[in-house]
CSV table of C-alpha atoms in Angstrom, one decimal:
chain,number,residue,atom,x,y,z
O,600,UNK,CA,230.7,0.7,33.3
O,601,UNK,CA,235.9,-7.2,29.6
O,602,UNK,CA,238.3,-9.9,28.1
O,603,UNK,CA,241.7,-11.5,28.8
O,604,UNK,CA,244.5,-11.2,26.9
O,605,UNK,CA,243.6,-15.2,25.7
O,606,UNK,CA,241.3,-13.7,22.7
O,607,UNK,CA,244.0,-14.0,19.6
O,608,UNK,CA,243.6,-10.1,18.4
O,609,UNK,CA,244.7,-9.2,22.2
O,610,UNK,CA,248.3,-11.2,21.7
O,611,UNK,CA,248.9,-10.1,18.7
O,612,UNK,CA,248.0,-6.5,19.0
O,613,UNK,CA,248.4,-4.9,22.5
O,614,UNK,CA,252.4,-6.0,22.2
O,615,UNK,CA,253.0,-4.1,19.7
O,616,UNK,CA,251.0,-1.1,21.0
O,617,UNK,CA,253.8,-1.3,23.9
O,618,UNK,CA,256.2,-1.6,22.1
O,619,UNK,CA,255.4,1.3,20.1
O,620,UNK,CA,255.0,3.5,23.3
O,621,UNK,CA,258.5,2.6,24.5
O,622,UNK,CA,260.3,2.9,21.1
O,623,UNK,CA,258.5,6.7,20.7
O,624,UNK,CA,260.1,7.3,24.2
O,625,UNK,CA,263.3,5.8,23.6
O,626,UNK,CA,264.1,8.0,20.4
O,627,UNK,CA,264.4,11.1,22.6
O,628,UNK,CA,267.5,11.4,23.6
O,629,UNK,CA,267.6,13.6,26.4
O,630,UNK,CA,265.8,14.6,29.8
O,631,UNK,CA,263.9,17.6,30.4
O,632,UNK,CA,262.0,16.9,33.2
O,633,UNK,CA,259.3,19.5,33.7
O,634,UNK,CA,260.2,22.4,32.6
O,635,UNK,CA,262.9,22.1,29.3
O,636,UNK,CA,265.5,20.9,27.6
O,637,UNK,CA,269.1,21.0,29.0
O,638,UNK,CA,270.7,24.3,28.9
O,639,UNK,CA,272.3,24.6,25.6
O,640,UNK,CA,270.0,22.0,23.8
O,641,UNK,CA,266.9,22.6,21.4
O,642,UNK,CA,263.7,21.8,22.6
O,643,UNK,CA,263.1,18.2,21.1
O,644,UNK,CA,260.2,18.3,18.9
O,645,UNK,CA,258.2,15.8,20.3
O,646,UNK,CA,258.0,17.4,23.5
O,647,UNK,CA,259.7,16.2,26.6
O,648,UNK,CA,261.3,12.5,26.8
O,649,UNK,CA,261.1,11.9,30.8
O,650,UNK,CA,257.5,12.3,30.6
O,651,UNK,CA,256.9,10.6,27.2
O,652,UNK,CA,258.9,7.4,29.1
O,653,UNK,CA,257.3,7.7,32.3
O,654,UNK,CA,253.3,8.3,30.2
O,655,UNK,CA,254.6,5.4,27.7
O,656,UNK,CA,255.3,2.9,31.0
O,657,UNK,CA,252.3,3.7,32.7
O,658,UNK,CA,250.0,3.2,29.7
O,659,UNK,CA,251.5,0.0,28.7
O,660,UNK,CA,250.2,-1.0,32.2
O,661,UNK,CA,247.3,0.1,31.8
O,662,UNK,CA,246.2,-1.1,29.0
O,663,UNK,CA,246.6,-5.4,30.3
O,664,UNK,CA,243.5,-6.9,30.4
O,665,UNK,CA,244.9,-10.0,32.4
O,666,UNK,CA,245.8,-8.9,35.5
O,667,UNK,CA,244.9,-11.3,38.3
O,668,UNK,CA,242.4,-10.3,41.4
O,669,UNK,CA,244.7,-7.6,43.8
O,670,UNK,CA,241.6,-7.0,46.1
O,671,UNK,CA,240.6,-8.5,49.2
O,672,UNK,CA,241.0,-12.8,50.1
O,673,UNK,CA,240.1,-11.8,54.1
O,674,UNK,CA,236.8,-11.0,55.6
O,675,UNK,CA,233.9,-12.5,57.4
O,676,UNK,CA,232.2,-14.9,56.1
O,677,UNK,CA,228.5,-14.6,54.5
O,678,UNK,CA,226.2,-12.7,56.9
O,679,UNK,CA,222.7,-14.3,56.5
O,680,UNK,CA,219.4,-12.6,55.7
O,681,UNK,CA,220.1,-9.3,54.6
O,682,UNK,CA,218.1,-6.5,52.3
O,683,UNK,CA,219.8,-3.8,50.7
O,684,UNK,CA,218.0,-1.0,48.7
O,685,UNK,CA,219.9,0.5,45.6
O,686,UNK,CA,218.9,3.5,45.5
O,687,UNK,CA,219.8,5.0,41.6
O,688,UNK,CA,220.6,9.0,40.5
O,689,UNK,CA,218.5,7.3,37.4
O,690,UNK,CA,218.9,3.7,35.7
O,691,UNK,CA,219.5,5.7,32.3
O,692,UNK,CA,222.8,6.3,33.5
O,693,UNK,CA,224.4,3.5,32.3
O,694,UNK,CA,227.1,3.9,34.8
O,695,UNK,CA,224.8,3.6,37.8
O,696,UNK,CA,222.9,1.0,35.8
O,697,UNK,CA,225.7,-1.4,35.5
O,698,UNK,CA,226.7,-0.6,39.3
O,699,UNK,CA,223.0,-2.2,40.1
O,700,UNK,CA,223.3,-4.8,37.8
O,701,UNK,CA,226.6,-6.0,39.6
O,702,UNK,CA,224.9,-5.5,43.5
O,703,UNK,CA,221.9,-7.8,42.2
O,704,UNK,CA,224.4,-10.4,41.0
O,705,UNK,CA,226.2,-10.3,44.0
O,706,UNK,CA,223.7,-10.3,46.3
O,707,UNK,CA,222.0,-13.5,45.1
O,708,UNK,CA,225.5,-15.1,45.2
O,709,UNK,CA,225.4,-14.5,49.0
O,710,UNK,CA,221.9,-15.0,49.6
O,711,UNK,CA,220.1,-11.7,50.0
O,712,UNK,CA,217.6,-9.2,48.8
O,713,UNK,CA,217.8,-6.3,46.7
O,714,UNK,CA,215.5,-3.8,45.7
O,715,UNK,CA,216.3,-0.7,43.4
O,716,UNK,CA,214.7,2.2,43.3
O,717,UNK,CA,215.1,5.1,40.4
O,718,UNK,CA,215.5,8.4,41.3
O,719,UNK,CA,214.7,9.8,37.7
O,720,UNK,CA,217.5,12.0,37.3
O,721,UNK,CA,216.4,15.1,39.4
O,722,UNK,CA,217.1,16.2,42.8
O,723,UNK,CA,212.8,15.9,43.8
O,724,UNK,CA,212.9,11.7,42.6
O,725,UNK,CA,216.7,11.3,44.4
O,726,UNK,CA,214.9,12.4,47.8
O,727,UNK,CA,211.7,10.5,47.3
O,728,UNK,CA,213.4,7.6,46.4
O,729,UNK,CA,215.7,8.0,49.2
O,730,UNK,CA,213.0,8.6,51.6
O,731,UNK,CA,211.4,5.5,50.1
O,732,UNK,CA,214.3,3.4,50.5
O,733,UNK,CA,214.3,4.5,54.3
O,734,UNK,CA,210.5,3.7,55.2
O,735,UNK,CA,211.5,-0.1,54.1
O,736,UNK,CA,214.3,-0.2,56.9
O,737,UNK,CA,216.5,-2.2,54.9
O,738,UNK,CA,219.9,-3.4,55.9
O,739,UNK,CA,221.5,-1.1,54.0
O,740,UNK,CA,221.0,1.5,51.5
O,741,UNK,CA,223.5,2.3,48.1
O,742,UNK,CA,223.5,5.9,47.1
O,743,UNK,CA,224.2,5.0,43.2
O,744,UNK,CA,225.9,8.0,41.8
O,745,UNK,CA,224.4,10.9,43.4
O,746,UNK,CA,225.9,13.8,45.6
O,747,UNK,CA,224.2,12.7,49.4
O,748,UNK,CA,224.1,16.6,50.2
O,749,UNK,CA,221.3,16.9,47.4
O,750,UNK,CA,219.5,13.9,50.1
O,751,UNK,CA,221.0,15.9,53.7
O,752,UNK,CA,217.5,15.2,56.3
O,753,UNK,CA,217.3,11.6,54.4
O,754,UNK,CA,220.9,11.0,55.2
O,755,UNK,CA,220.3,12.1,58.8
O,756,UNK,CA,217.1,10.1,58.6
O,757,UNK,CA,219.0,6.9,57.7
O,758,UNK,CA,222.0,7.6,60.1
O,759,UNK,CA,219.3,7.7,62.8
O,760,UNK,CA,217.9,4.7,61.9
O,761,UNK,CA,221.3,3.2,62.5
O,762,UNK,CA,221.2,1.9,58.6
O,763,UNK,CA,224.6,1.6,56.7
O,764,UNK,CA,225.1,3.3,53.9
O,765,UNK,CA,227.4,3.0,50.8
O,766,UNK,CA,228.2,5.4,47.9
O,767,UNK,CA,228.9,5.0,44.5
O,768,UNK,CA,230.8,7.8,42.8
O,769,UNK,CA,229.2,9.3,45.6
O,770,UNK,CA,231.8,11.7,46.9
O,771,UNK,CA,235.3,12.2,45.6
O,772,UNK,CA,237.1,10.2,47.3
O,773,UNK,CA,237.3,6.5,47.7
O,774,UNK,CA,236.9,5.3,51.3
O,775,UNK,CA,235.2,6.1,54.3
O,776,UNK,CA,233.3,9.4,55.2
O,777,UNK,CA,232.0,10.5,58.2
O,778,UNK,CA,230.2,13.8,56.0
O,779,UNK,CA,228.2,12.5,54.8
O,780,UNK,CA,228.0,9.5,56.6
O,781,UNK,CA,229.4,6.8,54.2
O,782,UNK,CA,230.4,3.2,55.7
O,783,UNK,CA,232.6,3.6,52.5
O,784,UNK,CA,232.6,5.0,48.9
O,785,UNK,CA,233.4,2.9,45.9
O,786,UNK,CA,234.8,4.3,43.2
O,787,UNK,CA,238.6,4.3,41.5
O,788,UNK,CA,240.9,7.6,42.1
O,789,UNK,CA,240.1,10.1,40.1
O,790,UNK,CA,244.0,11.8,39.9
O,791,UNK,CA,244.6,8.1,38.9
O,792,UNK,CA,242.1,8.5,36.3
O,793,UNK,CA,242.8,11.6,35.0
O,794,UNK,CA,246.5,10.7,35.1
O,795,UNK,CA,246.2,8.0,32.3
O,796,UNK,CA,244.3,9.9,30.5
O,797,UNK,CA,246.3,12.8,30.0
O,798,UNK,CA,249.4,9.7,29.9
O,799,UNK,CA,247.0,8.1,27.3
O,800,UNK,CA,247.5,11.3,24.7
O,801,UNK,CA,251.1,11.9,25.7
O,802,UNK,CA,252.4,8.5,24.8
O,803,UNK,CA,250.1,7.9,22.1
O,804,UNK,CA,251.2,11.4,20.2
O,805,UNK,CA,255.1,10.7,21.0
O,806,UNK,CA,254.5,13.9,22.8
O,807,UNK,CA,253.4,16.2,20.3
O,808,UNK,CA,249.6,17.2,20.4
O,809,UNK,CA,246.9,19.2,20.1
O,810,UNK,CA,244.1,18.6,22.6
O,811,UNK,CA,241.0,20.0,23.3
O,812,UNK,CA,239.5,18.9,27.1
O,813,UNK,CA,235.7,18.7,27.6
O,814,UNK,CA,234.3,19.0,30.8
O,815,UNK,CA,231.7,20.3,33.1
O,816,UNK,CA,232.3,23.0,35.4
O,817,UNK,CA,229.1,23.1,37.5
O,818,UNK,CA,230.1,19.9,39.0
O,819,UNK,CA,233.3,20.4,41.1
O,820,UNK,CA,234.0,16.5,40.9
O,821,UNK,CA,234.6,16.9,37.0
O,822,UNK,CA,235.7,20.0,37.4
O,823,UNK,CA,238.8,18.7,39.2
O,824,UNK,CA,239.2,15.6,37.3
O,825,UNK,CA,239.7,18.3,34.6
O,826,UNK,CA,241.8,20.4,36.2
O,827,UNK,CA,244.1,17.0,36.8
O,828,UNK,CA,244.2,16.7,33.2
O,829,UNK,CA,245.3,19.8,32.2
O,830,UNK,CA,248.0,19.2,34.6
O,831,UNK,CA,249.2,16.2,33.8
O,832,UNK,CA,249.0,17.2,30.0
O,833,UNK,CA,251.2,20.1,30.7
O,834,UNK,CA,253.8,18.5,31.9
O,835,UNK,CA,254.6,17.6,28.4
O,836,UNK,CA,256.2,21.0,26.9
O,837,UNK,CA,255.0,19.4,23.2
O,838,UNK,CA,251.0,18.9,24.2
O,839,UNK,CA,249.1,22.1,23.5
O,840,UNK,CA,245.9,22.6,25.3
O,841,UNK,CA,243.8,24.5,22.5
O,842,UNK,CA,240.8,24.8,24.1
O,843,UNK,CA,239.2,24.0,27.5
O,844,UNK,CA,235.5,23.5,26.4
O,845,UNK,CA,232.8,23.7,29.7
O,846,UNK,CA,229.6,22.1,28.1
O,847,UNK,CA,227.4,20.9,31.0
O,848,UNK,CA,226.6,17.3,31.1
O,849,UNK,CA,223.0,18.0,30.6
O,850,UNK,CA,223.4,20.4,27.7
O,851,UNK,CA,226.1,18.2,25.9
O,852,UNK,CA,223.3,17.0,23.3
O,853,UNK,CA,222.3,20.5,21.8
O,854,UNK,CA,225.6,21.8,22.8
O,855,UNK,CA,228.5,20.0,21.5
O,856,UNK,CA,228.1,19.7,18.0
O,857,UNK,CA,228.0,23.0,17.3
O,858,UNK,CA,231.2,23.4,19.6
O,859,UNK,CA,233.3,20.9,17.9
O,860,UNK,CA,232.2,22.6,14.6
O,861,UNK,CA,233.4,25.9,15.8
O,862,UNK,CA,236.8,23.9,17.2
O,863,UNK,CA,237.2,22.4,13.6
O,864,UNK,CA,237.1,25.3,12.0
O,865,UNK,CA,239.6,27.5,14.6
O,866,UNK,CA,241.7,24.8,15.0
O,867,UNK,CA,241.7,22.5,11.8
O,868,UNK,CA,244.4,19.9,11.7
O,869,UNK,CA,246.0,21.1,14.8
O,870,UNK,CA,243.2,19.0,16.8
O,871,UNK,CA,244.7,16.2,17.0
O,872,UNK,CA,243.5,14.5,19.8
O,873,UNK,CA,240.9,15.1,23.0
O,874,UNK,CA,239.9,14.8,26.4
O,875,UNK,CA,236.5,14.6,28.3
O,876,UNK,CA,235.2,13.9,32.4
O,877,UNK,CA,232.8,11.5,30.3
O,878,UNK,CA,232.6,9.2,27.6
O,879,UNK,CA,229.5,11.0,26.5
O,880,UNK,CA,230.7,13.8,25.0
O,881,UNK,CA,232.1,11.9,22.1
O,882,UNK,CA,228.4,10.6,21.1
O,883,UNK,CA,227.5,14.2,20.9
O,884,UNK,CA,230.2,15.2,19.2
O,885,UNK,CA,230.5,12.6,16.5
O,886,UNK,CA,227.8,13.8,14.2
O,887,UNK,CA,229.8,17.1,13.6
O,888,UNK,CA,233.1,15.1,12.9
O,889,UNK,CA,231.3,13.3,10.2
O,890,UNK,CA,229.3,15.6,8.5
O,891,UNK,CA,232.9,17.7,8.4
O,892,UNK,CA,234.7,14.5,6.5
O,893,UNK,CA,236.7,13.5,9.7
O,894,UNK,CA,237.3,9.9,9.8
O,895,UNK,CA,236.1,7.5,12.6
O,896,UNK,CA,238.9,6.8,13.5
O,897,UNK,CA,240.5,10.3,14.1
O,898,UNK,CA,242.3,12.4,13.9
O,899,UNK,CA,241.0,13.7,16.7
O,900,UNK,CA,241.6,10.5,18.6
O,901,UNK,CA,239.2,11.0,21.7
O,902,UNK,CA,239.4,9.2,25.2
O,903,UNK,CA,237.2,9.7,27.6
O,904,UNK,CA,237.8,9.6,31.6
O,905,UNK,CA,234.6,8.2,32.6
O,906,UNK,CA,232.3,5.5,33.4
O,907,UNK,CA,233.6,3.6,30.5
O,908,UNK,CA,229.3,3.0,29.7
O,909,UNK,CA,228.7,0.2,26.8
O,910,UNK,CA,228.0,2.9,24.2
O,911,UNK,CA,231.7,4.4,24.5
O,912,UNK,CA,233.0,0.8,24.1
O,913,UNK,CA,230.6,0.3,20.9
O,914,UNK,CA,232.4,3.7,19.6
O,915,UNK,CA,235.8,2.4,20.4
O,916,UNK,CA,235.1,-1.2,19.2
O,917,UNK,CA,233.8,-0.1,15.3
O,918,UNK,CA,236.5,2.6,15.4
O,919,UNK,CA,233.7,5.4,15.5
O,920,UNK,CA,234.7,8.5,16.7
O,921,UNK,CA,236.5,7.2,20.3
O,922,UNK,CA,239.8,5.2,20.4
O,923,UNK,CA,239.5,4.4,24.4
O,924,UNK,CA,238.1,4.9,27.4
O,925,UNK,CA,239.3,4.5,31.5
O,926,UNK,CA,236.5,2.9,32.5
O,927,UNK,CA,235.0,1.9,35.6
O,928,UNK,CA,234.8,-2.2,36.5
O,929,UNK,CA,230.9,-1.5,37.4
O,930,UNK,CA,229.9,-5.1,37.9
O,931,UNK,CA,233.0,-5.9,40.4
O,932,UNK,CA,232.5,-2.6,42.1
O,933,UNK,CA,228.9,-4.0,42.3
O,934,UNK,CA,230.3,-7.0,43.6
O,935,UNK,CA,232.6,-4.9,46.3
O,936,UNK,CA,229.5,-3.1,47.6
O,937,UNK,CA,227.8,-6.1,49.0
O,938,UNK,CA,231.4,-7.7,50.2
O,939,UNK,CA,231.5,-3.7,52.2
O,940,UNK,CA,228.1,-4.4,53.4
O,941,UNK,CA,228.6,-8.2,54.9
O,942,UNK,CA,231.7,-6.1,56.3
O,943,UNK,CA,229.7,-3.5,57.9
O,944,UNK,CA,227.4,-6.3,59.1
O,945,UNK,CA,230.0,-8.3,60.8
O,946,UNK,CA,231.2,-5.2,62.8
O,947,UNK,CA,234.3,-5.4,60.8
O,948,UNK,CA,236.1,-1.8,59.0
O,949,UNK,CA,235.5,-1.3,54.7
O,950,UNK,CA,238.2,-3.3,53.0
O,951,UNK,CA,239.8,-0.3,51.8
O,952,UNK,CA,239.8,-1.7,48.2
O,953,UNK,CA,240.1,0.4,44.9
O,954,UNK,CA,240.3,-0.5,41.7
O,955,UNK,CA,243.2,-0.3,39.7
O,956,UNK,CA,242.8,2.1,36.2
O,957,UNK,CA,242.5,0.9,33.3
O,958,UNK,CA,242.7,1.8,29.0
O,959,UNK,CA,240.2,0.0,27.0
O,960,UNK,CA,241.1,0.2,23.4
O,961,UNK,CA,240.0,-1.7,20.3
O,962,UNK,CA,243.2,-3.4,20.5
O,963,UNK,CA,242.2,-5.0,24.2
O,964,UNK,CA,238.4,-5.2,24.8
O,965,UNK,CA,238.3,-7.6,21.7
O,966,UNK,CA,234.7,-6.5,21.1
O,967,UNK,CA,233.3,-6.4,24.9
O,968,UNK,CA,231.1,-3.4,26.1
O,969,UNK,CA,232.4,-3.3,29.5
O,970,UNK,CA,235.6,-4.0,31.8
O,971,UNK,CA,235.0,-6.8,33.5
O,972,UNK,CA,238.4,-7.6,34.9
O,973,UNK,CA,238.8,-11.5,36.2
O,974,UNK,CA,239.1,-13.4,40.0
O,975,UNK,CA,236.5,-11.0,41.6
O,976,UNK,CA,233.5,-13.2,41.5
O,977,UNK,CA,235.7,-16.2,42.8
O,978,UNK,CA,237.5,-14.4,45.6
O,979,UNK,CA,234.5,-12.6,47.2
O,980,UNK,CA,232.8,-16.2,47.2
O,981,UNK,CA,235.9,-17.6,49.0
O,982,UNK,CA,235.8,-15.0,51.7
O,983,UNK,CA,231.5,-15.3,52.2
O,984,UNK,CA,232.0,-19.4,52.6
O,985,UNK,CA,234.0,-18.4,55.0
């Protein structure tokens, strides 16, 4: 779960956000690498300038919105008459729901079927639907953001049956996998996502912060991605990790409001800015942050390393409660899945494609409620005409 830079607020706006980044960086004078100052020196007050420079560079990048189409212009051409089942964790997720939306669009451009099936959210409807998707002996199946070892005899099942299938955000990794047995997953890296993240605060604070990180330890994916951002944040001597809060993803509703009340009142106007695995977080925890006077648009200023789901972009967009996101081009990776798939049809390896990150920000979606970056839909057209 996107514009150009041709929309007028983008050219006049993201420049200067650059700018900003790289004049913050530039004002520290001296290096410090990762661990201090130079012997003899005081520790600048806004933290340590190598990293600033380097977070400041990479968030600059980051943040375009008009970068051309880097993936694939090779591959066979369009194989004819295929079905693929999309097999969803649940079409609530708006993650997995804009993931679909992309493989239907992409598989009417080359002329096949698709079928979705929602798994409801719970490990019983994941392995029914699975085992659904398997007694239609499609072409191939899409595990749509769900761990395959919750799905281990229909995986077998499906491997027997000599059906291809693809992951989304289905393991950690982006690429092939032979356990479980994944033709390829699609998904961006996530130490490249929690990377800008942490790079996000860094840069944006000139290097002196107070952050609070959200997460989810019961699920080791997020519970790395975490773990990368406490890293990357701490290699900034000025950014102080206050609190590392573990709220699992299903609990965040009745859970995080009453946290970030309890943060508020520890931490008061040190909190100046936050972290979570998911943009969701930050619609839970906006209802406390009102009712205790905080403005919309932060202090704390809130990104979240997630999907990127149209809510966190409305959030973002009307300055309530989130100032950006790394989000996740669902509908191109939608479009990628099918492009995998005519691969795997043709006898031909995965592409090997991922996504580069990205920052939306108020400043650069111009209003969207997704990234949607541009050339995909043309290129993967070129290659299927073959």
């Amino acid at each position: 779960m996107y514009p150009n830079d041709s929309h007028p607020r983008s050219q006049l706006r993201a420049p200067l956000t650059t700018v900003a980044l790289l004049t913050a960086a530039a004002t520290l004078l001296t290096g410090c690498g990762s661990g201090g100052p130079a012997t003899g020196a005081a520790p600048p007050k806004t933290g340590c300038p190598t990293v600033l420079a380097s977070a400041g560079a990479a968030v600059a990048r980051a943040e375009k919105a008009d970068t051309a189409w880097h993936g694939p212009t090779t591959g066979p051409a369009a194989v004819p008459g295929k079905s693929i089942v999309y097999v969803a964790q649940t079409m609530t997720n708006p993650g997995v729901a804009g993931v679909a939306k992309g493989v239907e669009e992409a598989a009417k451009a080359i002329g096949w079927q698709v079928r979705v099936i929602d798994g409801d959210g719970t490990p019983a409807g994941i392995q029914a639907a699975l085992s659904q998707a398997i007694t239609l002996r499609p072409s191939g199946i899409v595990i749509g953001g769900f761990d395959p070892q919750l799905t281990s005899q229909q995986m077998a099942r499906a491997e027997a049956a000599d059906i291809p299938v693809i992951g989304w955000h289905a393991v950690g990794s982006p690429g092939p996998s032979e356990r479980p047995k994944l033709f390829t997953n699609v998904t961006t890296k996530v130490e490249d996502v929690a990377r800008i993240g942490a790079d996000w605060i860094i840069a944006r604070s000139a290097g002196d912060a107070g952050v609070v990180l959200f997460t989810d330890d019961s699920i080791p994916f997020a519970k790395n991605k975490a773990e990368l951002i406490r890293k990357e944040l701490a290699t900034c001597s000025g950014v102080r990790l206050l609190s590392y809060e573990n709220i699992p993803i299903p609990d965040a509703a009745s859970r995080t409001g009453q946290a970030v009340s309890s943060l508020l009142s520890r931490f008061g106007d040190d909190w100046t800015y936050s972290a979570a695995i998911n943009d969701l977080y930050f619609a839970d925890a906006a209802p406390a942050l009102r009712a205790a006077g905080r403005p919309g648009s932060g202090p704390p200023f809130n990104i979240g390393a997630g999907d990127g789901d149209p809510s966190a972009f409305q959030r973002i967009n009307s300055e309530q409660f989130q100032a950006a996101t790394v989000p996740e081009p669902l509908n191109q990776q939608g479009w990628q899945i099918v492009d995998e798939f005519n691969r795997a049809f043709a006898g031909r390896p995965a592409s090997g494609y991922v996504a580069p990150v990205h920052i939306a920000t108020a400043e650069n979606s111009d209003g969207a409620t997704s990234w949607d970056p541009s050339g995909y839909r043309e290129g993967y057209r070129r290659i299927w005409a073959g």
